[in-house]
Coordinates of C-alpha atoms in Angstrom, one line a residue:
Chain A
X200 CA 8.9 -35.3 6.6
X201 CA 10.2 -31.6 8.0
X202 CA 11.0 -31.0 4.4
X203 CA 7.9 -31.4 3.1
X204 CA 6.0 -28.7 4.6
X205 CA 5.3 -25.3 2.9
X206 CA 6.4 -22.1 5.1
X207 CA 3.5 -21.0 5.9
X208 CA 2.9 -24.6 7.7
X209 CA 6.2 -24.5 9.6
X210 CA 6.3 -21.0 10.3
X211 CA 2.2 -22.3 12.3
X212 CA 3.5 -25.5 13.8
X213 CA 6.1 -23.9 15.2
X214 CA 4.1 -21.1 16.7
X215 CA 2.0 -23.9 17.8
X216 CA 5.5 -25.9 19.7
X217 CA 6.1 -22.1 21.2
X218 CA 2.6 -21.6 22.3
X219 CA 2.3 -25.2 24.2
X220 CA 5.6 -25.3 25.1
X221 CA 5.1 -22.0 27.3
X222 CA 2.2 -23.0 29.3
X223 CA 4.7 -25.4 31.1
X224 CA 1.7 -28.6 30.6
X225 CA 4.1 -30.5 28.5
X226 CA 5.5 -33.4 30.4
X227 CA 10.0 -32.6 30.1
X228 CA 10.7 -35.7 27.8
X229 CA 8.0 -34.8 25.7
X230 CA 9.1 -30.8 25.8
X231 CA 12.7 -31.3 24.4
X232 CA 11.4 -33.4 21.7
X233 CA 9.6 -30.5 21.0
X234 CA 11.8 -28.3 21.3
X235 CA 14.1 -30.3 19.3
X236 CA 11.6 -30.1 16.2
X237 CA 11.2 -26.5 17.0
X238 CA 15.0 -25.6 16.1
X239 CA 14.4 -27.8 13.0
X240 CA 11.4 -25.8 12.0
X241 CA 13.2 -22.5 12.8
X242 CA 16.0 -23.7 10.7
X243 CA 13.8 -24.4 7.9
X244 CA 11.8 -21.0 7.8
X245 CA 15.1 -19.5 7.8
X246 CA 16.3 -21.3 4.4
X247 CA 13.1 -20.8 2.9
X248 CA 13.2 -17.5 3.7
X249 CA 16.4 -16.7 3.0
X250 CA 16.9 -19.1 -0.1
X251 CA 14.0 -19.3 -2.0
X252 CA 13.6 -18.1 -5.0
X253 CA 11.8 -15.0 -6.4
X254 CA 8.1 -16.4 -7.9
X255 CA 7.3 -14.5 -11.1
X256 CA 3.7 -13.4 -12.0
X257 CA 2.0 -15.4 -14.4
X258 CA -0.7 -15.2 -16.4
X259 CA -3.8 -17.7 -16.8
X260 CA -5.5 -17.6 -20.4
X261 CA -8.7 -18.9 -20.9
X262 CA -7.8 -22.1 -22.4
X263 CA -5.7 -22.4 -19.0
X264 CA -2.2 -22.1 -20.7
X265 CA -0.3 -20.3 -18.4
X266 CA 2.4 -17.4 -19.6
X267 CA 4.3 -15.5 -18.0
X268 CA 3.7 -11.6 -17.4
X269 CA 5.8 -9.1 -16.8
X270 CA 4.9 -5.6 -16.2
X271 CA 7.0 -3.7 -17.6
X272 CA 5.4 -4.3 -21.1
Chain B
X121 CA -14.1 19.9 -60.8
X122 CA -12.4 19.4 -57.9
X123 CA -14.8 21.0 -56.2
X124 CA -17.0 17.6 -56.6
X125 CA -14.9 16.7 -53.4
X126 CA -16.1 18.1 -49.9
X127 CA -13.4 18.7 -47.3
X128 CA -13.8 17.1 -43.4
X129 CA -14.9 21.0 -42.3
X130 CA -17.1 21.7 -45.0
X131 CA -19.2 18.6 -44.3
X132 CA -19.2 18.7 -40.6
X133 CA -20.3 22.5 -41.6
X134 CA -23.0 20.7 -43.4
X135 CA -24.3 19.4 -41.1
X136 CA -24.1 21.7 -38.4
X137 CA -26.2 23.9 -40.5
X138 CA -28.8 20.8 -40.5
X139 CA -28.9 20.5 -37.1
X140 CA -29.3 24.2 -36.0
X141 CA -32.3 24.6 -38.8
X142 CA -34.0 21.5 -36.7
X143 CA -36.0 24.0 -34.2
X144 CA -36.4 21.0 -31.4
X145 CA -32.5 20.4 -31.6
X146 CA -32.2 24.4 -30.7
X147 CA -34.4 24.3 -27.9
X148 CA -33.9 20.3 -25.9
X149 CA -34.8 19.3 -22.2
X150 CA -33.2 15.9 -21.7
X151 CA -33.1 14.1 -18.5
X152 CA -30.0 11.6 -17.5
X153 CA -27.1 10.8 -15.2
X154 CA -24.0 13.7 -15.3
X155 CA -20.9 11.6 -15.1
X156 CA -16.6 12.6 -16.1
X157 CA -17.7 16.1 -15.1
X158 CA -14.9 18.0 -15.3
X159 CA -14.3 21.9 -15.0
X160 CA -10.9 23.0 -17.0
X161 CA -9.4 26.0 -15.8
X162 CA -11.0 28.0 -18.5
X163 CA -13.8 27.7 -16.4
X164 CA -15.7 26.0 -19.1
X165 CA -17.3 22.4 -18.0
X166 CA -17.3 19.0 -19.9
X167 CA -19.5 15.6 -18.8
X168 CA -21.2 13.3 -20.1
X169 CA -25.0 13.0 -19.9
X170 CA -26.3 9.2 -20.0
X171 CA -29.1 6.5 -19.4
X172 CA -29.1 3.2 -18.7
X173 CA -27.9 2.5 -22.9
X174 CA -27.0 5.9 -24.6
X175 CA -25.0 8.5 -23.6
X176 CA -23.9 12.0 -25.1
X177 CA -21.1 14.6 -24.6
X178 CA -22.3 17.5 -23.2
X179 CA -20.4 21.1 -22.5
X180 CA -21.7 24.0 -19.9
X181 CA -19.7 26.9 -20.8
X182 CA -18.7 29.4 -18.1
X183 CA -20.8 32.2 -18.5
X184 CA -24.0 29.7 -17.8
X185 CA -22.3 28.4 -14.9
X186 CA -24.5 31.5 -12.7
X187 CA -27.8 29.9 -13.3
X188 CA -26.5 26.6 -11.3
X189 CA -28.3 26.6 -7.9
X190 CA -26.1 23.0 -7.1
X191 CA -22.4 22.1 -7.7
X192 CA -22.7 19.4 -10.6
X193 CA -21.1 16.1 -9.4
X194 CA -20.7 12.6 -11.3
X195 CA -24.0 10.3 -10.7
X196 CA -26.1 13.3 -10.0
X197 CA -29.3 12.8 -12.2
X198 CA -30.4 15.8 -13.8
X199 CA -32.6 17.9 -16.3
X200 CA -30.9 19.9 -18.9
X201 CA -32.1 22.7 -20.8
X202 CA -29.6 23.7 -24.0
X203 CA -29.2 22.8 -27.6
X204 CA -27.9 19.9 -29.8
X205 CA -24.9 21.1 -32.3
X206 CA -22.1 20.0 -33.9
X207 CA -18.9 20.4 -32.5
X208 CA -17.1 21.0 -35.9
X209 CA -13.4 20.3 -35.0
X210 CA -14.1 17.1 -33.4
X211 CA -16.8 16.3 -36.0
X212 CA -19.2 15.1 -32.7
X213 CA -22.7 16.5 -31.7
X214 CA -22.7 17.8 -28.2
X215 CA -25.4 19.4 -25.9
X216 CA -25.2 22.8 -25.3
X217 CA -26.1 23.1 -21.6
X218 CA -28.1 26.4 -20.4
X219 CA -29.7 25.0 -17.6
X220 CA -28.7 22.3 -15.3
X221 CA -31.8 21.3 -12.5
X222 CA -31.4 18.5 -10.2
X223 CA -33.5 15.5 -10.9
X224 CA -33.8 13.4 -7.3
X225 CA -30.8 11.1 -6.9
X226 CA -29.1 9.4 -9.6
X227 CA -30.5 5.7 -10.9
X228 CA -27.3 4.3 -10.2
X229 CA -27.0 5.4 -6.8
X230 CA -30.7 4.2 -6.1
X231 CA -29.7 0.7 -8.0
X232 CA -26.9 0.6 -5.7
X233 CA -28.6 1.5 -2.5
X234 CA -31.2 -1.3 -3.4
X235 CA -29.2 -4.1 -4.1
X236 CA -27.0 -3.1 -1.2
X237 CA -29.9 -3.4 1.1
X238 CA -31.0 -6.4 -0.4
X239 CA -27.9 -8.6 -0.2
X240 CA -27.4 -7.3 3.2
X241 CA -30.8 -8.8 4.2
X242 CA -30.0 -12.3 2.4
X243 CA -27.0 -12.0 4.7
X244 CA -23.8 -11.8 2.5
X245 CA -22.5 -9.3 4.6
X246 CA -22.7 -11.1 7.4
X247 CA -19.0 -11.2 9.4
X248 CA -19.8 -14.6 10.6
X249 CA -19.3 -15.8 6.3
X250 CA -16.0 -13.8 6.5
X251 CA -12.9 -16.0 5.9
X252 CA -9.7 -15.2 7.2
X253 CA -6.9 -14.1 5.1
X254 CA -3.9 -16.6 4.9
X255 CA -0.8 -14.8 6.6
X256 CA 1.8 -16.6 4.8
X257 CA 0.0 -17.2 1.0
X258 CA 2.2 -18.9 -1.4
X259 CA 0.1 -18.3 -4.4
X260 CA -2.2 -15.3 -4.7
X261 CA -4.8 -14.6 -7.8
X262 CA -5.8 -11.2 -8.9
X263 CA -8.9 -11.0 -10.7
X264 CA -8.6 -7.5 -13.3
X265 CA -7.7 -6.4 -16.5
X266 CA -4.0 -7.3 -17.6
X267 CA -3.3 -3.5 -19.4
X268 CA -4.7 -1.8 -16.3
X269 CA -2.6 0.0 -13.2
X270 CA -4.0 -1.9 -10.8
X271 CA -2.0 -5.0 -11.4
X272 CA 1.2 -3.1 -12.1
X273 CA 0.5 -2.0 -8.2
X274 CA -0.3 -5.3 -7.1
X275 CA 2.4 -7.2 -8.8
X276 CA 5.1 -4.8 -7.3
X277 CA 3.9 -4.7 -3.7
X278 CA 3.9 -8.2 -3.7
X279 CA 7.4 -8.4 -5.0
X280 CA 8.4 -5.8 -3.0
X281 CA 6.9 -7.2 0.4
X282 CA 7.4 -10.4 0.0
X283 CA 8.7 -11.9 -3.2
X284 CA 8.4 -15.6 -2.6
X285 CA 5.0 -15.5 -3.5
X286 CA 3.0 -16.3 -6.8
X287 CA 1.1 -13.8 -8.6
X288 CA -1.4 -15.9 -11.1
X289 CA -3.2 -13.1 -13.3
X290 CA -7.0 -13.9 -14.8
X291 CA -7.5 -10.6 -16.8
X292 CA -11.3 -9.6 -17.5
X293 CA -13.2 -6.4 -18.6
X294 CA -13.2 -4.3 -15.8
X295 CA -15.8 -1.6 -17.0
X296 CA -18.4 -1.6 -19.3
X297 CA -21.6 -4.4 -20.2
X298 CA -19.3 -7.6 -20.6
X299 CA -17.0 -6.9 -17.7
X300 CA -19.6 -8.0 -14.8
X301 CA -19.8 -12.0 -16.9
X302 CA -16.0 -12.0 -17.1
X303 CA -15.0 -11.1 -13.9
X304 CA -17.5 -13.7 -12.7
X305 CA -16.2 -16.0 -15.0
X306 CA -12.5 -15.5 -14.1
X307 CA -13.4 -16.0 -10.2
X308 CA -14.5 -18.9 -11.0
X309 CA -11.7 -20.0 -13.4
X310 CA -8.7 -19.2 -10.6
X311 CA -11.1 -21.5 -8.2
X312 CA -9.4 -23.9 -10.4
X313 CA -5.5 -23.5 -9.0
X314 CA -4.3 -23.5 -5.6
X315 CA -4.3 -20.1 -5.0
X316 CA -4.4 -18.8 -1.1
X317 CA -6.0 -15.3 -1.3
X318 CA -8.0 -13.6 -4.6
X319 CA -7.8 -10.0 -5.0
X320 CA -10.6 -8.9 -7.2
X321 CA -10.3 -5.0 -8.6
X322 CA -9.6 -2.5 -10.3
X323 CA -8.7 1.4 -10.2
X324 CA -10.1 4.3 -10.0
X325 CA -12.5 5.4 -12.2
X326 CA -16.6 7.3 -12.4
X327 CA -19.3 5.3 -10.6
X328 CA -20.1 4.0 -14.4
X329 CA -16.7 2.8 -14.4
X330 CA -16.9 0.6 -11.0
X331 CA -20.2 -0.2 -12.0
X332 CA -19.3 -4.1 -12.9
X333 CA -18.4 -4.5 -9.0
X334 CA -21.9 -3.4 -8.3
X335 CA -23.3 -6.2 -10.1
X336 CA -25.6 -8.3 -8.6
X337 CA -23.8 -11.4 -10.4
X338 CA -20.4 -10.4 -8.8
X339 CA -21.3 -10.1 -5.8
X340 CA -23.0 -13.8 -5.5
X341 CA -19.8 -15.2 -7.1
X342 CA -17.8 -13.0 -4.7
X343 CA -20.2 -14.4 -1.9
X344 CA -19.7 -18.4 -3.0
X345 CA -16.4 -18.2 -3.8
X346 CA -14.3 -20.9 -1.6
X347 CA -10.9 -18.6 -2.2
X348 CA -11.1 -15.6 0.5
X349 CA -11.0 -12.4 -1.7
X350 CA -9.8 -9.1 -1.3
X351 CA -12.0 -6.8 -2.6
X352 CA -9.7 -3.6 -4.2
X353 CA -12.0 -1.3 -6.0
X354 CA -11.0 1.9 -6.7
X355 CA -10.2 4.6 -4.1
X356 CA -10.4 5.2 -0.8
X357 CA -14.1 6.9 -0.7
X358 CA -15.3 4.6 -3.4
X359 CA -17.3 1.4 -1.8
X360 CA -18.9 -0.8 -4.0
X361 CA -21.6 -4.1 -3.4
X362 CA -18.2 -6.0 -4.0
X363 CA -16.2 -4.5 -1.4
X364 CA -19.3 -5.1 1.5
X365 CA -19.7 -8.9 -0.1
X366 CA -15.5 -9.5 0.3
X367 CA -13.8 -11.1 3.0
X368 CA -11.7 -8.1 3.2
X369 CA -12.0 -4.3 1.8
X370 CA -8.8 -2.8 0.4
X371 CA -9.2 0.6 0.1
X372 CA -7.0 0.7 -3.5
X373 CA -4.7 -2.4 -4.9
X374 CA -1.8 -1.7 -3.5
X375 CA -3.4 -1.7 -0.2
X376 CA -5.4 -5.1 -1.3
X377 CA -1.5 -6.5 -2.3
X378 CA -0.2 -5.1 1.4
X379 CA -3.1 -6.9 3.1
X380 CA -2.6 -10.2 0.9
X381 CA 1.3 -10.7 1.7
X382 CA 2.9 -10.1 4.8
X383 CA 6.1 -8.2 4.6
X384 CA 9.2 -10.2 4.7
X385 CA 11.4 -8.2 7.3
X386 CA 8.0 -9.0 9.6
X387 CA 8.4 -12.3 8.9
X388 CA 12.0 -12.8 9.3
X389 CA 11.6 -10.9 12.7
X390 CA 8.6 -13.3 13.9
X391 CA 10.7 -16.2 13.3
X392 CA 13.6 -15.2 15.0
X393 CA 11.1 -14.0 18.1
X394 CA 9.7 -17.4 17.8
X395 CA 13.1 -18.7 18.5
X396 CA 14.0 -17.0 21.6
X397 CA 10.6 -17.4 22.7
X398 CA 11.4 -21.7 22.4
X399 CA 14.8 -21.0 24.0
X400 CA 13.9 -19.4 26.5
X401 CA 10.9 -21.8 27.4
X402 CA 13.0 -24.5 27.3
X403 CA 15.9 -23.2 29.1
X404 CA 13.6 -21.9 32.2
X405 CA 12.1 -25.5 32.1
X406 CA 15.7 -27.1 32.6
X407 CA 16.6 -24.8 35.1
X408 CA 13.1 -25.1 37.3
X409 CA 13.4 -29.1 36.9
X410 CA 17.1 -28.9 38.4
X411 CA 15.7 -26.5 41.1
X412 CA 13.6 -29.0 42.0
X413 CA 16.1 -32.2 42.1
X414 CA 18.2 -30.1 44.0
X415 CA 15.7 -28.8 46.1
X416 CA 14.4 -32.4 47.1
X417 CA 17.8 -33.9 47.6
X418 CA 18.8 -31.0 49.8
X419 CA 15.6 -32.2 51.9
X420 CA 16.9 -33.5 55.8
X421 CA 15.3 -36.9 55.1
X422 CA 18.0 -37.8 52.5
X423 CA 20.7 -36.3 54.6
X424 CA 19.9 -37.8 58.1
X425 CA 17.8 -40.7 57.1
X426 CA 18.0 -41.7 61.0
X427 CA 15.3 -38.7 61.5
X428 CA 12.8 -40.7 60.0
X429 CA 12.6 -43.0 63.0
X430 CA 13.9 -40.3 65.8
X431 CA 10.9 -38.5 65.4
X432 CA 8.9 -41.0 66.5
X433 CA 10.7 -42.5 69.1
X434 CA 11.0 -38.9 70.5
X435 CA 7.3 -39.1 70.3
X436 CA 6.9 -42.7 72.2
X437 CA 9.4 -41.4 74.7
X438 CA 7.1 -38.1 75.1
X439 CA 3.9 -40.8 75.5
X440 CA 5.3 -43.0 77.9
X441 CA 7.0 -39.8 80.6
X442 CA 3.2 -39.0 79.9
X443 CA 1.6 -41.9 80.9
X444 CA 4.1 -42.7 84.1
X445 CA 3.2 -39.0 85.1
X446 CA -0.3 -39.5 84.8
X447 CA -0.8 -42.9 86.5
X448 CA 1.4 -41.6 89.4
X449 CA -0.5 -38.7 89.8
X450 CA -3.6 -40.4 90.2
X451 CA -2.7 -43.2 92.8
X452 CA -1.4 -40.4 94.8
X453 CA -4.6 -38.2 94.4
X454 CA -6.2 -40.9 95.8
X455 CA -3.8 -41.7 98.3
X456 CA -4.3 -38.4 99.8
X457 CA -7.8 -39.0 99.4
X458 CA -8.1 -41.7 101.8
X459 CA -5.8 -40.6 104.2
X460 CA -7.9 -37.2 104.3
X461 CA -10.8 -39.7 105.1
X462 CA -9.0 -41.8 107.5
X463 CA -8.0 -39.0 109.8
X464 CA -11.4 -37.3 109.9
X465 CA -12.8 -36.9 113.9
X466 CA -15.5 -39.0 113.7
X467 CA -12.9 -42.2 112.9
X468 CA -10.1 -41.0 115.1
X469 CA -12.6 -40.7 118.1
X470 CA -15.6 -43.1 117.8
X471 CA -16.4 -43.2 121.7
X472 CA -18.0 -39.6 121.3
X473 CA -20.5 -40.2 118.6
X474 CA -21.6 -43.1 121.3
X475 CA -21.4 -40.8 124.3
X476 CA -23.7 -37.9 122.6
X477 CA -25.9 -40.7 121.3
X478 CA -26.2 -42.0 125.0
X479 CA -27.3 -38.8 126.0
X480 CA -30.1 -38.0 123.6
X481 CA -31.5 -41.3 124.2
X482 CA -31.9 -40.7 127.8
X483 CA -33.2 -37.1 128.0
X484 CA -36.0 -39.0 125.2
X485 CA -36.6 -41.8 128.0
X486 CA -36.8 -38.2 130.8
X487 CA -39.3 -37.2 128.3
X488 CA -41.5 -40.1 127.6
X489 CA -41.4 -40.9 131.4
X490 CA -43.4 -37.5 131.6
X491 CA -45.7 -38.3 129.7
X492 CA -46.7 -42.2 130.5
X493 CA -50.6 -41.9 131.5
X494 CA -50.5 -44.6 134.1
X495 CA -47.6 -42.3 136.1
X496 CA -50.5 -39.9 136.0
X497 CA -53.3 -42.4 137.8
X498 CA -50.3 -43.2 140.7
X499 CA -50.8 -39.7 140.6
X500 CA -54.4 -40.5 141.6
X501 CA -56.4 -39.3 138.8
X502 CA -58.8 -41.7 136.9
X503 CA -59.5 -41.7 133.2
X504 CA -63.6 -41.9 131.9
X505 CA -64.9 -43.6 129.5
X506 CA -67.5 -45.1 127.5
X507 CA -66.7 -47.9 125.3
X508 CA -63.6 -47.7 125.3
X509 CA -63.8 -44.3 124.3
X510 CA -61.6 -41.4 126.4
X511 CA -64.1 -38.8 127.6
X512 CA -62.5 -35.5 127.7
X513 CA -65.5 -32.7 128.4
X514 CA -68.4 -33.0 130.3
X515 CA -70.8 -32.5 127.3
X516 CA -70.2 -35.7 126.0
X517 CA -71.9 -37.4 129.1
X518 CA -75.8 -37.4 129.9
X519 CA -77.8 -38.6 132.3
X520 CA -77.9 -42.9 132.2
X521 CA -74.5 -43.5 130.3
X522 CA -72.7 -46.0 131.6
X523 CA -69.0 -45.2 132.3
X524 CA -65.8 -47.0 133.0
X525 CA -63.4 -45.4 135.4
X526 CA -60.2 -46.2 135.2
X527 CA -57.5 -46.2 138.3
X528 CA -53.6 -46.8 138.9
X529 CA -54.6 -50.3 139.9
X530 CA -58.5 -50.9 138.4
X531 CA -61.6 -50.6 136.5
X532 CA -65.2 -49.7 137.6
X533 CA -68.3 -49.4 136.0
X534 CA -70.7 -46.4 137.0
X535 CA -73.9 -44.8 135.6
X536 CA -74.5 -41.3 135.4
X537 CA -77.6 -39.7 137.6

């Protein structure tokens, strides 16, 4: 399920886990589970971060094909 | 026969010659908008003079420049006096400024103040219709013209900052009468893909130039758009309808491209905070919650369970020395009590409250023997009256009364003569 999220939405959840996690309201059972999925998440934003691949501009024409564009032309 | 042909200078000649012969072309006032002033170093200055359709090239050379009262500037609207001639080389007409008069404000700038105000009214200003900007996009659009700089600028901050994200391009007209329909058009087309943030822009360029962004057309489509937008027009002292209607002003593109993405360093920096931050929460948690067990089992109870029950008995005991104490104390209160009572005088000697009572009595019976009226008549004195009635004064007598004397051993009845 973890794997499925985009960065943007574990780099929030996890913020979320961190925020909730520090006001001390979460019963302990319930805060390691957290903090369980909270080292999965951080694991995560660290791959995508460090293994994702450079996105290329593209181009949208008017009949919606999509090129790609460099700018160097 | 050659000569049938004319060479480029010869006809542009021509018609110079035509023009200057035309006595209203020698001697013009026309009214319109100065914009692309520019002042080369020869001191000479070239701009264009233009309505609303038309517009024509216009010169002030440097030795007419002492008549200006003002300091020409792009959008100022003015009245010139000059002449209309052919500028043989280039093979164009140009006016021939002499005189250069302001002419109130510019139309531009008055269409641009009034539209400003009116959309402002309508609310599209308003900060509450303002969307946020994703931090972390994964897509972004740009809304411009593909050949421009601006999307040269864009494309490499974003690559730069932060290179995991999409650049989708949707080119349009950026200047001129079609570019206001396209660039509505194309912010409407990139509604179509999942794109995070829009940047809609373009560079620098005359107020004619930005002019599309001051559309009343863009700035609706800017306004409904359910994409937040960056608006990147320009400069950094140009502001145009589109930049007020945005969700966010950049001042140029590569400041629109710095706002869109965040930069990756940041981002790496955040997480790794983020990190600590969920160690160290957790960590302080296990360590408070093992405080706490410890602190509870150190607790006397769970050592010396025994104290449970001692306490109370302690207390009992206390209660019961109390109450023996208390019930002792008061019997003996009253023990003294009585015994204070017992040995009073009046107890311990009884005869004497007889013998003073003895006394009393018989100094009463001295007393009332005194005073017994019939001692008094053994005394020989008699006591009057008259029925029954003791007369005391001689004034209650007259003359014919009968009275009854009374002596120690009789009564008699007299009458008075």
């Amino acid at each position: 399920m973890m794997e499925e999220l985009s960065f943007e939405e574990s780099l929030e959840k996890l913020e979320e886990i961190v925020n909730k996690l520090e006001t001390g309201d979460v019963p302990l059972d319930d805060a390691i589970d957290e903090f369980t999925k909270a080292m999965e998440l951080v694991k995560l934003c660290n791959t995508k971060l460090n293994n994702a691949e450079e996105a290329i501009a593209k181009i949208v024409q008017d009949n919606g094909e999509i090129e790609n564009f460099d700018i160097s032309e | 026969m050659d000569d049938e042909y004319l060479t480029v200078s010869q006809i542009n000649a021509y018609i110079n010659r035509k023009l200057k012969m035309d006595v209203n072309l020698r001697n013009v006032y026309i009214r319109g908008e100065i914009s692309n002033y520019k002042t080369y170093p020869s001191g000479h200055s070239y701009f264009t003079l233009k309505d609303e359709k038309s517009q024509i090239p216009a010169v002030m050379f440097k030795g007419r420049k002492h008549s200006l009262k003002f300091q020409p500037e792009n959008g100022m609207k003015v009245i010139i006096k000059g002449k209309i001639e052919v500028y043989e080389r280039d093979g164009k007409y140009q006016l021939y400024a002499t005189t250069i008069t302001e002419d109130g404000i510019g139309n531009l700038h008055i269409a641009f103040e009034q539209l400003k105000k009116k959309l402002k009214a309508e609310g599209l200003f308003d900060d509450a219709h303002k969307k946020e900007i994703p931090k972390y996009p994964k897509r972004i659009g740009v809304v411009t013209a593909q050949t421009g700089a601006a999307i040269r600028d864009i494309i490499t901050t974003i690559k730069r900052r932060y290179p995991y994200c999409e650049v989708l391009v949707f080119s349009t007209l950026v200047q001129g009468e079609m570019a206001a329909g396209q660039i509505v058009r194309q912010i409407r087309h990139a509604q179509q893909y999942d794109i995070d943030t829009l940047i809609v822009g373009r560079g620098g360029g005359s107020i004619e130039d930005l002019w599309p962004f001051n559309e009343d057309a863009v700035a609706r489509e800017i306004y409904a758009c359910r994409i937040p937008i960056i608006s990147a027009v320009g400069h950094e002292i140009d502001w145009t309808i589109s930049d007020f209607v945005a969700d966010k002003r950049a001042a140029t593109p590569t400041a629109a491209a710095e706002i869109a993405v965040p930069e990756t360093s940041e981002v790496k920096y955040k997480v790794s905070q983020l990190s600590q931050r969920i160690n160290k929460s957790i960590t302080d948690r296990l360590i408070q919650n093992r405080q706490k067990v410890e602190n509870i089992s150190q607790k006397q109870i769970f050592k010396n369970p025994e104290s449970i029950y001692e306490i109370k008995q302690m207390h009992l005991d206390n209660l019961i020395g109390k109450l023996n104490f208390t019930s002792k104390s008061i019997i003996s209160k009253n023990r003294n009590r009585l015994i204070k009572i017992e040995s009073r005088h009046v107890l311990t000697n009884p005869e004497e409250v007889t013998k003073s009572k003895r006394e009393i009595f018989l100094r009463n019976v001295d007393k009332l023997t005194i005073l017994d009226p019939l001692l008094t008549l053994k005394r020989g004195y008699s006591i009057a009256k008259i029925d029954d009635k003791v007369i005391s004064s001689a004034k209650d007598i007259k003359t014919g009364d009968e009275l009854d004397i009374e002596f120690d051993d009789g009564t008699i009845n007299t009458k008075v003569i």
